[in-house]
mmCIF file of C-alpha atoms in Angstrom:
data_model
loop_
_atom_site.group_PDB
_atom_site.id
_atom_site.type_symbol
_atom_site.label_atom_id
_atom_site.label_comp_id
_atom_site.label_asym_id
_atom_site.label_seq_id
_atom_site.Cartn_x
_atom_site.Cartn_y
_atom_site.Cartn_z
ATOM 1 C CA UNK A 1 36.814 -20.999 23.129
ATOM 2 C CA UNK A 2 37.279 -22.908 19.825
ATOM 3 C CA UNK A 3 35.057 -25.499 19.018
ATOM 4 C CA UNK A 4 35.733 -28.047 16.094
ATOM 5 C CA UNK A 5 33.603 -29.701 14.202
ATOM 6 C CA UNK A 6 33.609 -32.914 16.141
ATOM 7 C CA UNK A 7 33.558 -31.542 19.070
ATOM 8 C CA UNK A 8 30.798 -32.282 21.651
ATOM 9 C CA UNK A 9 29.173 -29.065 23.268
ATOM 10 C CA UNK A 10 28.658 -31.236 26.808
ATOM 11 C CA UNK A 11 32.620 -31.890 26.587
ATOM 12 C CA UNK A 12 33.654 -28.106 26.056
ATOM 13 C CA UNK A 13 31.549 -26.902 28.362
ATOM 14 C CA UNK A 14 32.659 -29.247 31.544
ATOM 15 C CA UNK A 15 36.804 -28.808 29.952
ATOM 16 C CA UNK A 16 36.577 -24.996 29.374
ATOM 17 C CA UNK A 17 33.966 -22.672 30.379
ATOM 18 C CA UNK A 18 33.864 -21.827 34.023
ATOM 19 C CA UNK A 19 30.114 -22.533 35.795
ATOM 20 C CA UNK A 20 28.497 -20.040 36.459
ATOM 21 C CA UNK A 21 28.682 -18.268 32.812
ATOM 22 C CA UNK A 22 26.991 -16.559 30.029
ATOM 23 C CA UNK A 23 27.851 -18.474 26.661
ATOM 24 C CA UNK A 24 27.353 -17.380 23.302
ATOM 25 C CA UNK A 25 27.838 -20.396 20.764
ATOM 26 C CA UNK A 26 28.564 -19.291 16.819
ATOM 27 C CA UNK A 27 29.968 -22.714 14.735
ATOM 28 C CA UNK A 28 29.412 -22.124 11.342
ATOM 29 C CA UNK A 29 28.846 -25.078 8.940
ATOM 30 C CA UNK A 30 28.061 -27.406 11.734
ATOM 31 C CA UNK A 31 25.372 -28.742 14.315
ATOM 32 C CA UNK A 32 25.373 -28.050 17.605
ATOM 33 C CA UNK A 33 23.817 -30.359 20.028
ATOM 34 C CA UNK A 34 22.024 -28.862 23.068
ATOM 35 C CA UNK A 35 24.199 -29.662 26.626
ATOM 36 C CA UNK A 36 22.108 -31.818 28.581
ATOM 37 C CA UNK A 37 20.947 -30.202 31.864
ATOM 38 C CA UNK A 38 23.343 -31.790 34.196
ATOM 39 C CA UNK A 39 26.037 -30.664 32.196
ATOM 40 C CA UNK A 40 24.513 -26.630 31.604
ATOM 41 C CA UNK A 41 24.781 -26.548 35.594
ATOM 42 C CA UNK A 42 24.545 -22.709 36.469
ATOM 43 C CA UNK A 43 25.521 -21.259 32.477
ATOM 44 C CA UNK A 44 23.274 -19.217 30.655
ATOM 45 C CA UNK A 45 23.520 -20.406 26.945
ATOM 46 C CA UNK A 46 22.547 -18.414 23.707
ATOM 47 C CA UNK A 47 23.336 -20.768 20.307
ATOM 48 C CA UNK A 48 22.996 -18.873 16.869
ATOM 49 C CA UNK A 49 22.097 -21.594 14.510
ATOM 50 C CA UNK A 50 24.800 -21.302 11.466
ATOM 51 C CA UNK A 51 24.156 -24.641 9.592
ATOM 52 C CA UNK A 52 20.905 -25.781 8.522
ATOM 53 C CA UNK A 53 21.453 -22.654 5.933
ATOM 54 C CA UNK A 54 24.154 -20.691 4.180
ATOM 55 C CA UNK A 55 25.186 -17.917 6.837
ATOM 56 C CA UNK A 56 28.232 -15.083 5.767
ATOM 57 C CA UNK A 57 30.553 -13.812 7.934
ATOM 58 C CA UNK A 58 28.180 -10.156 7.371
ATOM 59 C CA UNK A 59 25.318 -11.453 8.734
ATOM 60 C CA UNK A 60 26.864 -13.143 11.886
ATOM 61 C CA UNK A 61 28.009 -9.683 12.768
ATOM 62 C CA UNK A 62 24.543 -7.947 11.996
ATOM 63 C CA UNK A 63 22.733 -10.720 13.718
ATOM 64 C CA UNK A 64 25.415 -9.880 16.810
ATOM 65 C CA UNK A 65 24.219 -6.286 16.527
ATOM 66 C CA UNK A 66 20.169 -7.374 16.715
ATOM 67 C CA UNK A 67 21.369 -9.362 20.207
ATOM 68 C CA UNK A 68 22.510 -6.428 21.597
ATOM 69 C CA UNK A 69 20.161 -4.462 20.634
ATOM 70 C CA UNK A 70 17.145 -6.648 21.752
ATOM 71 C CA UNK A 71 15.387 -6.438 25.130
ATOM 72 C CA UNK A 72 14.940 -9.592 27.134
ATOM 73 C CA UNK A 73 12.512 -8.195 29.368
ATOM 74 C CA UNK A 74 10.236 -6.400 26.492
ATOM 75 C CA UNK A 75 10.381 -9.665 24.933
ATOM 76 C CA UNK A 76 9.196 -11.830 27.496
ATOM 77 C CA UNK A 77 5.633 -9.287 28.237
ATOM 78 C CA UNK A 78 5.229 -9.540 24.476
ATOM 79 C CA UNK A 79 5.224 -13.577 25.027
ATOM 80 C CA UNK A 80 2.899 -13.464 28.259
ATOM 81 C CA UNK A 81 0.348 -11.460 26.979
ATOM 82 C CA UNK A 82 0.263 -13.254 23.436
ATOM 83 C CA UNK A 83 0.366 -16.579 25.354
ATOM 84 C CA UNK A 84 -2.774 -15.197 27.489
ATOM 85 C CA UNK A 85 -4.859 -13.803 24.457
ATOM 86 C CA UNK A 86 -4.735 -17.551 23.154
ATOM 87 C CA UNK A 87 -5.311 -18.960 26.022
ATOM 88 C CA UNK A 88 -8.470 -16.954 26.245
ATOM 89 C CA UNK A 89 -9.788 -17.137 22.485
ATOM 90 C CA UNK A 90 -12.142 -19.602 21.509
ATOM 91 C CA UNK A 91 -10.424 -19.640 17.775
ATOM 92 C CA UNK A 92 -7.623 -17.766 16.127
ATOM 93 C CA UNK A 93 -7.919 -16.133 12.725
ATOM 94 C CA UNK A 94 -5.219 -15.645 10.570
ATOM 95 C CA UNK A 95 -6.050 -12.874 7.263
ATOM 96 C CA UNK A 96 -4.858 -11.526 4.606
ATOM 97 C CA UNK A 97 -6.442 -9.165 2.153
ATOM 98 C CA UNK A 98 -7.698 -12.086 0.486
ATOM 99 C CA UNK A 99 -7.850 -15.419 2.341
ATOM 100 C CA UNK A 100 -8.983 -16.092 5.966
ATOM 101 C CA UNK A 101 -7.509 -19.537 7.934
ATOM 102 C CA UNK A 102 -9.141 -20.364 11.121
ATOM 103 C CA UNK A 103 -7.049 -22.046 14.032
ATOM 104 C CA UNK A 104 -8.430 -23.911 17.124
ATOM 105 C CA UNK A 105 -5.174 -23.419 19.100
ATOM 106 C CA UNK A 106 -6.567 -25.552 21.642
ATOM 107 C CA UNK A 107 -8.024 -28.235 20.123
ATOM 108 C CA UNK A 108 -4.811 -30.782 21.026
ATOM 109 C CA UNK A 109 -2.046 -30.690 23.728
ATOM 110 C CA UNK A 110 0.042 -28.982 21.022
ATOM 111 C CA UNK A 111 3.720 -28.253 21.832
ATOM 112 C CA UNK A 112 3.986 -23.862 22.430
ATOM 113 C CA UNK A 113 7.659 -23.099 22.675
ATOM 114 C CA UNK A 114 8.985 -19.581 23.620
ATOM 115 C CA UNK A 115 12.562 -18.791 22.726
ATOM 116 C CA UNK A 116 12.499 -15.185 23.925
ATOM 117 C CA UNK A 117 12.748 -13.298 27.249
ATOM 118 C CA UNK A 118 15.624 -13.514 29.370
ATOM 119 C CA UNK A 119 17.723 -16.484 30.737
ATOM 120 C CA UNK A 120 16.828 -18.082 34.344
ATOM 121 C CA UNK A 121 20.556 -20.004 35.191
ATOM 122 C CA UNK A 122 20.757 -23.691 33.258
ATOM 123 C CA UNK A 123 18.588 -22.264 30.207
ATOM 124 C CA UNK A 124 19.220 -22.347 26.600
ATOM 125 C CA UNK A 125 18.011 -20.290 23.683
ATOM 126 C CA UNK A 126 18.087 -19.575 19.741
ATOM 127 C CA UNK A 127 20.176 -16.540 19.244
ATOM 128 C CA UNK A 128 18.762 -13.995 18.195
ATOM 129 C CA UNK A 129 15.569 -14.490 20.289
ATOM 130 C CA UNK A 130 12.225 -13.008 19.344
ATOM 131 C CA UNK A 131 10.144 -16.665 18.087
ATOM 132 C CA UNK A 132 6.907 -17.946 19.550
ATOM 133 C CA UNK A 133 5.569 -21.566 17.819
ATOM 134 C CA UNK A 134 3.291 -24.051 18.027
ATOM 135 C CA UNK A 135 3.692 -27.658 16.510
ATOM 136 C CA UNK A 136 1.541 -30.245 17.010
ATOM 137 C CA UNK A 137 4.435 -32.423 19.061
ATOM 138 C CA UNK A 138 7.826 -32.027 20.781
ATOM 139 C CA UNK A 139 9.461 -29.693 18.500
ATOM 140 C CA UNK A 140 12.693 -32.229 17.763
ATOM 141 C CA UNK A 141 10.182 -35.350 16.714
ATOM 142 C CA UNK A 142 8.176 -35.833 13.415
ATOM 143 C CA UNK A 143 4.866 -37.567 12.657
ATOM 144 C CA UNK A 144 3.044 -36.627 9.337
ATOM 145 C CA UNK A 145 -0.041 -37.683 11.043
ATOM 146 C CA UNK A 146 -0.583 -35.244 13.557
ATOM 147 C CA UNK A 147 -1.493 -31.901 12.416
ATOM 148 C CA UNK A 148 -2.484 -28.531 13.703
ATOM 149 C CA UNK A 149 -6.064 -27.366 13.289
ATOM 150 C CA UNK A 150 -5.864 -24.999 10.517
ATOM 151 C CA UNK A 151 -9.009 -24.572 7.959
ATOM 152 C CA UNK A 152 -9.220 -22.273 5.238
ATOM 153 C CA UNK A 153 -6.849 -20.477 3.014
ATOM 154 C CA UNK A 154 -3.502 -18.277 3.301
ATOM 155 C CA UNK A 155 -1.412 -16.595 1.477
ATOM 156 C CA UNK A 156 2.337 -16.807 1.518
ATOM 157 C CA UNK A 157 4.015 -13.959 0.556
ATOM 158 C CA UNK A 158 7.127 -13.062 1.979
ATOM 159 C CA UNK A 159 11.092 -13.924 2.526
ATOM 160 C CA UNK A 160 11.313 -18.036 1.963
ATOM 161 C CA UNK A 161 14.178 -20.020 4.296
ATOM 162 C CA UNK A 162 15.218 -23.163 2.886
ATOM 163 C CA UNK A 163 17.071 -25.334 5.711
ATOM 164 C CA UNK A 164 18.827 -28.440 4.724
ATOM 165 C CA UNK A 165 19.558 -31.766 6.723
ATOM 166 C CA UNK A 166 22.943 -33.106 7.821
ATOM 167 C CA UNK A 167 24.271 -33.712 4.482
ATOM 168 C CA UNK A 168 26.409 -31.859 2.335
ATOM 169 C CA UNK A 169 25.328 -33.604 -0.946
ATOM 170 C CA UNK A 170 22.104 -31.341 -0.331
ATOM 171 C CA UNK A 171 23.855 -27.713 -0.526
ATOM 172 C CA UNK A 172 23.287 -27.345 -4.559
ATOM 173 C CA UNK A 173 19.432 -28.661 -4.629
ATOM 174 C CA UNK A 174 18.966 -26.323 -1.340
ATOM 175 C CA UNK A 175 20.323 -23.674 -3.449
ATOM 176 C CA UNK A 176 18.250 -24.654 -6.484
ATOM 177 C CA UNK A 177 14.599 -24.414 -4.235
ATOM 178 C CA UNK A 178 15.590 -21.692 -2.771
ATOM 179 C CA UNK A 179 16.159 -19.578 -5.846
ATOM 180 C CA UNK A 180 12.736 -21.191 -7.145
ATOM 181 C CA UNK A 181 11.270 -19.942 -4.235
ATOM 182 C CA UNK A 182 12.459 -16.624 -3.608
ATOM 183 C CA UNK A 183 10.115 -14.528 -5.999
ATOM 184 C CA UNK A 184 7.712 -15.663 -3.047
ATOM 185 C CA UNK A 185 9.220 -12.438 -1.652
ATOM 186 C CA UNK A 186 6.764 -10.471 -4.088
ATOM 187 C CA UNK A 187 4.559 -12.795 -5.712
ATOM 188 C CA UNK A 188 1.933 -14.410 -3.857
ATOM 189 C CA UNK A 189 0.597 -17.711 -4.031
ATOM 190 C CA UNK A 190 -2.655 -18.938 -2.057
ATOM 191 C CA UNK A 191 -2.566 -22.453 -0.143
ATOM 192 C CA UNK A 192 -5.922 -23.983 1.016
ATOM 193 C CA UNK A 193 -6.032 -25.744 4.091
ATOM 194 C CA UNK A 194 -7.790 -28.744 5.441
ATOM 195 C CA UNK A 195 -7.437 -29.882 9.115
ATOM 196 C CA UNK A 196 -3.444 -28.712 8.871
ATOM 197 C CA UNK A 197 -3.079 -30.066 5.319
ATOM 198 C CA UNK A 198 -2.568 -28.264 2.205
ATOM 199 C CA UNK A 199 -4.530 -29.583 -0.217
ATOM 200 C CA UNK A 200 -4.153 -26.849 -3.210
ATOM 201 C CA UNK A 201 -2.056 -24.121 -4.070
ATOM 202 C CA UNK A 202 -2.830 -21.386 -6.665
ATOM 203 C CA UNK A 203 -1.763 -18.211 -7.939
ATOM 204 C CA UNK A 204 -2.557 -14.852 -5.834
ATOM 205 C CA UNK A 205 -2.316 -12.348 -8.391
ATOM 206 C CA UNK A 206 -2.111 -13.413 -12.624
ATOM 207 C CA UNK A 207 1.245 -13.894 -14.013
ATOM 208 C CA UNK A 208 4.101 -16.403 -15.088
ATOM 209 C CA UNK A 209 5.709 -15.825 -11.609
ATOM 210 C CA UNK A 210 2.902 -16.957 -9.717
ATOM 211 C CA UNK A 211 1.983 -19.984 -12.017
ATOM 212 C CA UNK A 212 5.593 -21.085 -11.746
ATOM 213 C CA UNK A 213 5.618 -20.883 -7.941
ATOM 214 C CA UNK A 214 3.025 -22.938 -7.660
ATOM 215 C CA UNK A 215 4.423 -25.809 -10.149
ATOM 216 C CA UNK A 216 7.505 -25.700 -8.083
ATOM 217 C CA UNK A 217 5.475 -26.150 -5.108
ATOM 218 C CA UNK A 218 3.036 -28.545 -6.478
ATOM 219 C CA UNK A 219 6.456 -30.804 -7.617
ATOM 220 C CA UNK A 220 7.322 -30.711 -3.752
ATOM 221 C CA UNK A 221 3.705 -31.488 -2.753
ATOM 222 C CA UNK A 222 3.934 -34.722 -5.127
ATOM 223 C CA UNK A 223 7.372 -35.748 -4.393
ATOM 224 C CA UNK A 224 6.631 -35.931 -0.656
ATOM 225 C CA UNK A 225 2.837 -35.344 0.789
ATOM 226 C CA UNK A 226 4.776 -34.721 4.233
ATOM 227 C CA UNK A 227 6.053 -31.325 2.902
ATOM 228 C CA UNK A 228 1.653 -30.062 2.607
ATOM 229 C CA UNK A 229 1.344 -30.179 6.387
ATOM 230 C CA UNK A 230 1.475 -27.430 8.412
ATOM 231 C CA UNK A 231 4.307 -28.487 10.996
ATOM 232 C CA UNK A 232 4.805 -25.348 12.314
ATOM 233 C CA UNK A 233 2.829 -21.983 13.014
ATOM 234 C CA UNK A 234 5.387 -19.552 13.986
ATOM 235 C CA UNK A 235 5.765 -15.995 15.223
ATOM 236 C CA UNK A 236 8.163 -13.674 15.009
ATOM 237 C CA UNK A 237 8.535 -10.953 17.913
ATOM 238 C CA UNK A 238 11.866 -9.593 17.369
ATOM 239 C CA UNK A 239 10.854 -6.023 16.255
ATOM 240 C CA UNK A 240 14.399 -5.359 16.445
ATOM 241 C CA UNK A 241 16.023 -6.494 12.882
ATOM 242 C CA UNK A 242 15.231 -6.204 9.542
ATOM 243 C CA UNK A 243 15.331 -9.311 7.034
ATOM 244 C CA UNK A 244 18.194 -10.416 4.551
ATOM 245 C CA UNK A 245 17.157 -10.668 1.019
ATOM 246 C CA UNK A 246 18.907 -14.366 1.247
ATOM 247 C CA UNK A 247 18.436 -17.720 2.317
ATOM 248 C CA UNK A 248 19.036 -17.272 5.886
ATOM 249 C CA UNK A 249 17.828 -19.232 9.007
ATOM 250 C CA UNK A 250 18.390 -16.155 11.034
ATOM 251 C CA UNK A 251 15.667 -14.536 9.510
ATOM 252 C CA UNK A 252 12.913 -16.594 11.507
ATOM 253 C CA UNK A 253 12.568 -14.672 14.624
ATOM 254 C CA UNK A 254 11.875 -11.249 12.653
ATOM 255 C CA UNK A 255 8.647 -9.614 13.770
ATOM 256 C CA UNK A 256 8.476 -6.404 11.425
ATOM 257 C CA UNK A 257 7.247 -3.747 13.833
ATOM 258 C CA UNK A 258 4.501 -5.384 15.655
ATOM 259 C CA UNK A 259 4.771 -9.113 15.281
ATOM 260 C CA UNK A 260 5.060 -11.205 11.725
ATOM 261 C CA UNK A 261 3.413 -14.677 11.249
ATOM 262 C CA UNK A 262 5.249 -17.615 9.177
ATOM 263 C CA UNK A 263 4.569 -21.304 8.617
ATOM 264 C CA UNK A 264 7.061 -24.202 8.256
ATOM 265 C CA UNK A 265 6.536 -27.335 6.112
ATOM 266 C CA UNK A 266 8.906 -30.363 7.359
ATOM 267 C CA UNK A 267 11.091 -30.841 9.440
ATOM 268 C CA UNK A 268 15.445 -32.269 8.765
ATOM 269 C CA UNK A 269 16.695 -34.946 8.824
ATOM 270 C CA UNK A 270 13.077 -36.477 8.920
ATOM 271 C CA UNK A 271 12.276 -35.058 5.473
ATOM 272 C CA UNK A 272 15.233 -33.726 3.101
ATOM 273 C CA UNK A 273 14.452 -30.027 3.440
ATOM 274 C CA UNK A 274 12.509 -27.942 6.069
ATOM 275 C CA UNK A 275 10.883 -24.883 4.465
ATOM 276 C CA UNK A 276 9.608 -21.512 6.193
ATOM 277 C CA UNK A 277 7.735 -19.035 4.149
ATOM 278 C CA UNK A 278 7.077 -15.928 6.582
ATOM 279 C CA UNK A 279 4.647 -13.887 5.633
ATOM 280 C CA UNK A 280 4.418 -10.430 6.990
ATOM 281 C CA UNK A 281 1.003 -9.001 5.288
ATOM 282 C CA UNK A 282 -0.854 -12.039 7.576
ATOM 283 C CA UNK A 283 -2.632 -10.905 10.492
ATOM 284 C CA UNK A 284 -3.878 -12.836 13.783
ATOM 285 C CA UNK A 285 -6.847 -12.174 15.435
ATOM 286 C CA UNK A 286 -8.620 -13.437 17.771
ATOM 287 C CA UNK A 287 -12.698 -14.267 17.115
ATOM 288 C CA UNK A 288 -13.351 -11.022 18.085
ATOM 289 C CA UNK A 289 -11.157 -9.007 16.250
ATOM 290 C CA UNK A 290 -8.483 -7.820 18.839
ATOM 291 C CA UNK A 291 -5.181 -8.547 17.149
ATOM 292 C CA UNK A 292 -2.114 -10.460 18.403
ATOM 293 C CA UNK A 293 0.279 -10.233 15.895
ATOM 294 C CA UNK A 294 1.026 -8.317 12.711
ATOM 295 C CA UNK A 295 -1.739 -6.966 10.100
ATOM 296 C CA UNK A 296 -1.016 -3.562 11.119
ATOM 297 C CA UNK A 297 -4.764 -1.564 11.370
ATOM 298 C CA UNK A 298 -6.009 0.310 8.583
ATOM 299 C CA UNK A 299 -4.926 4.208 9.079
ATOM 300 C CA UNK A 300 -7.101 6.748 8.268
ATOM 301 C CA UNK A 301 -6.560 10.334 7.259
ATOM 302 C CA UNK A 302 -8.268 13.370 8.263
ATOM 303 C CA UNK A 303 -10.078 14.641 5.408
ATOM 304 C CA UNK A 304 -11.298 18.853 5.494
ATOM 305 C CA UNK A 305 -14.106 19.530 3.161
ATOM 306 C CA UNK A 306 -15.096 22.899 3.742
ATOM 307 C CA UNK A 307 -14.903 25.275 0.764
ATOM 308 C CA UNK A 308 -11.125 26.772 2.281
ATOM 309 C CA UNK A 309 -7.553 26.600 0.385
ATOM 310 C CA UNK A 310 -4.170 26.509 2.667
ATOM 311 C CA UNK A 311 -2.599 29.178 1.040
ATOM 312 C CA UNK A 312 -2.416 32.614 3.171
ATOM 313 C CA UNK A 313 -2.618 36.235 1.456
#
């Protein structure tokens, strides 16, 4: 079914699709606004997200791929047993070689959403599934003032999404901070943390890259405070796809092969750009060391040391 630009979702969906149905929305270059409930009826819906950044023809058909290749059901043990670890840990600790952040995940009524597992009749999902998050209100509103409770240090180091609001006048600067933020992919740069705020940034390693990253973020930091707090805590479960090299808002659900944590400063329209820095050398723990997601375990190697060779005469 074609769907223009202008079109309303609600109206398509009571003109053209049949009820019950499984739906599968791709509109590139524009927003799509979820049905309301009355209208969703007995339709399962999956919506890939194509606008907030640049999204080729190439990667819709990879992303298709991932959807197919993705199980529902895996998924959604993946989410109840994560969702059950938290619920059971005093504190969660995210690491990195370096830097240690410590999160009270129930220290508020924080908003957990789950867009993975399969599709009950009348839901909706992102496409391609695989993200857990917590934000510290309804995931569509905005309030600088309440904050997740996040102490310490991290590092970001990893693929960097740049999503833009609702206005095309913002395509060139989003292409701009993204390119000034890509060598994040390599380079690592080390925020500290106070009750969900960022209140320094420095380099992870010694080099120009590092020192420029963080004067590009410290120019973001001072142009709007809003973008320093932690909005969102994601992670990534889809173990399933592998990440573009590119500024792409389909990247966001990828969990590497056992989970992959990333952050989100901001939030469109509310502030100009959203940003999401994933990061898949973090690990989270909870206080007594059981992982939940990512960090893979240090492997060790058998080691002989008697006085033997391997070679045979």
């Amino acid at each position: 079914v074609p769907i223009g630009r202008t079109d309303r979702l609600d109206d398509v969906l009571s003109s053209a699709v049949p009820d019950p149905a499984d739906i599968l929305v791709i509109c590139r270059q524009s927003f799509v606004t979820s049905p309301d409930e009355s209208v969703m009826g007995g339709r399962r819906m999956m919506v890939m997200p194509c606008a907030s950044t640049p999204v080729t023809s190439a990667q819709i058909r990879y992303f298709l791929s991932v959807l197919e290749a993705t199980d529902p059901q895996a998924q959604a043990r993946r989410a109840e047993a994560f969702f059950a670890a938290v619920e059971s840990a005093e504190s969660l600790l995210l690491t990195d070689a370096t830097t240690t952040c410590r999160f009270d995940a129930l220290a508020d009524d924080y908003a957990w959403n789950q867009q993975a597992g399969a599709l009950a009749p009348g839901e909706q999902q992102i496409a391609p599934p695989g993200e857990l998050s917590v934000l510290p209100m309804d995931i569509t509103d905005f309030d600088p003032s309440a904050k997740l409770a996040l102490d310490g240090s991290m590092t970001l180091r990893g693929q960097p999404i740049v999503h833009a609001g609702y206005d095309d006048a913002l395509v060139r600067r989003q292409a701009i901070l993204y390119q000034q933020l890509q060598p994040l992919a390599t380079t690592p740069v080390i925020v500290d943390i106070t009750a969900g705020v960022i209140t320094a940034c420095r380099p992870g390693e010694p080099g120009p890259a590092g020192l420029e990253l963080v004067r590009v973020l410290d120019r973001l930091f001072t142009a709007d405070p809003r973008y320093r707090v932690i909005w969102e805590l994601g992670f990534g479960i889809n173990t399933d796809m592998r990440l573009f090299s590119a500024n792409c808002g389909l990247n966001e659900p990828f969990g590497g092969s056992d989970g992959v944590v990333h952050i989100g400063l901001g939030l469109t329209p509310f502030t100009e750009f959203a940003l999401t820095f994933i990061c898949p050398s973090t690990r989270l723990a909870d206080e007594s060391g059981t992982r939940l997601i990512g960090g893979s375990p240090t492997r060790k190697i058998n080691r002989t040391r008697s006085a033997s060779c391997g070679c045979h005469s």
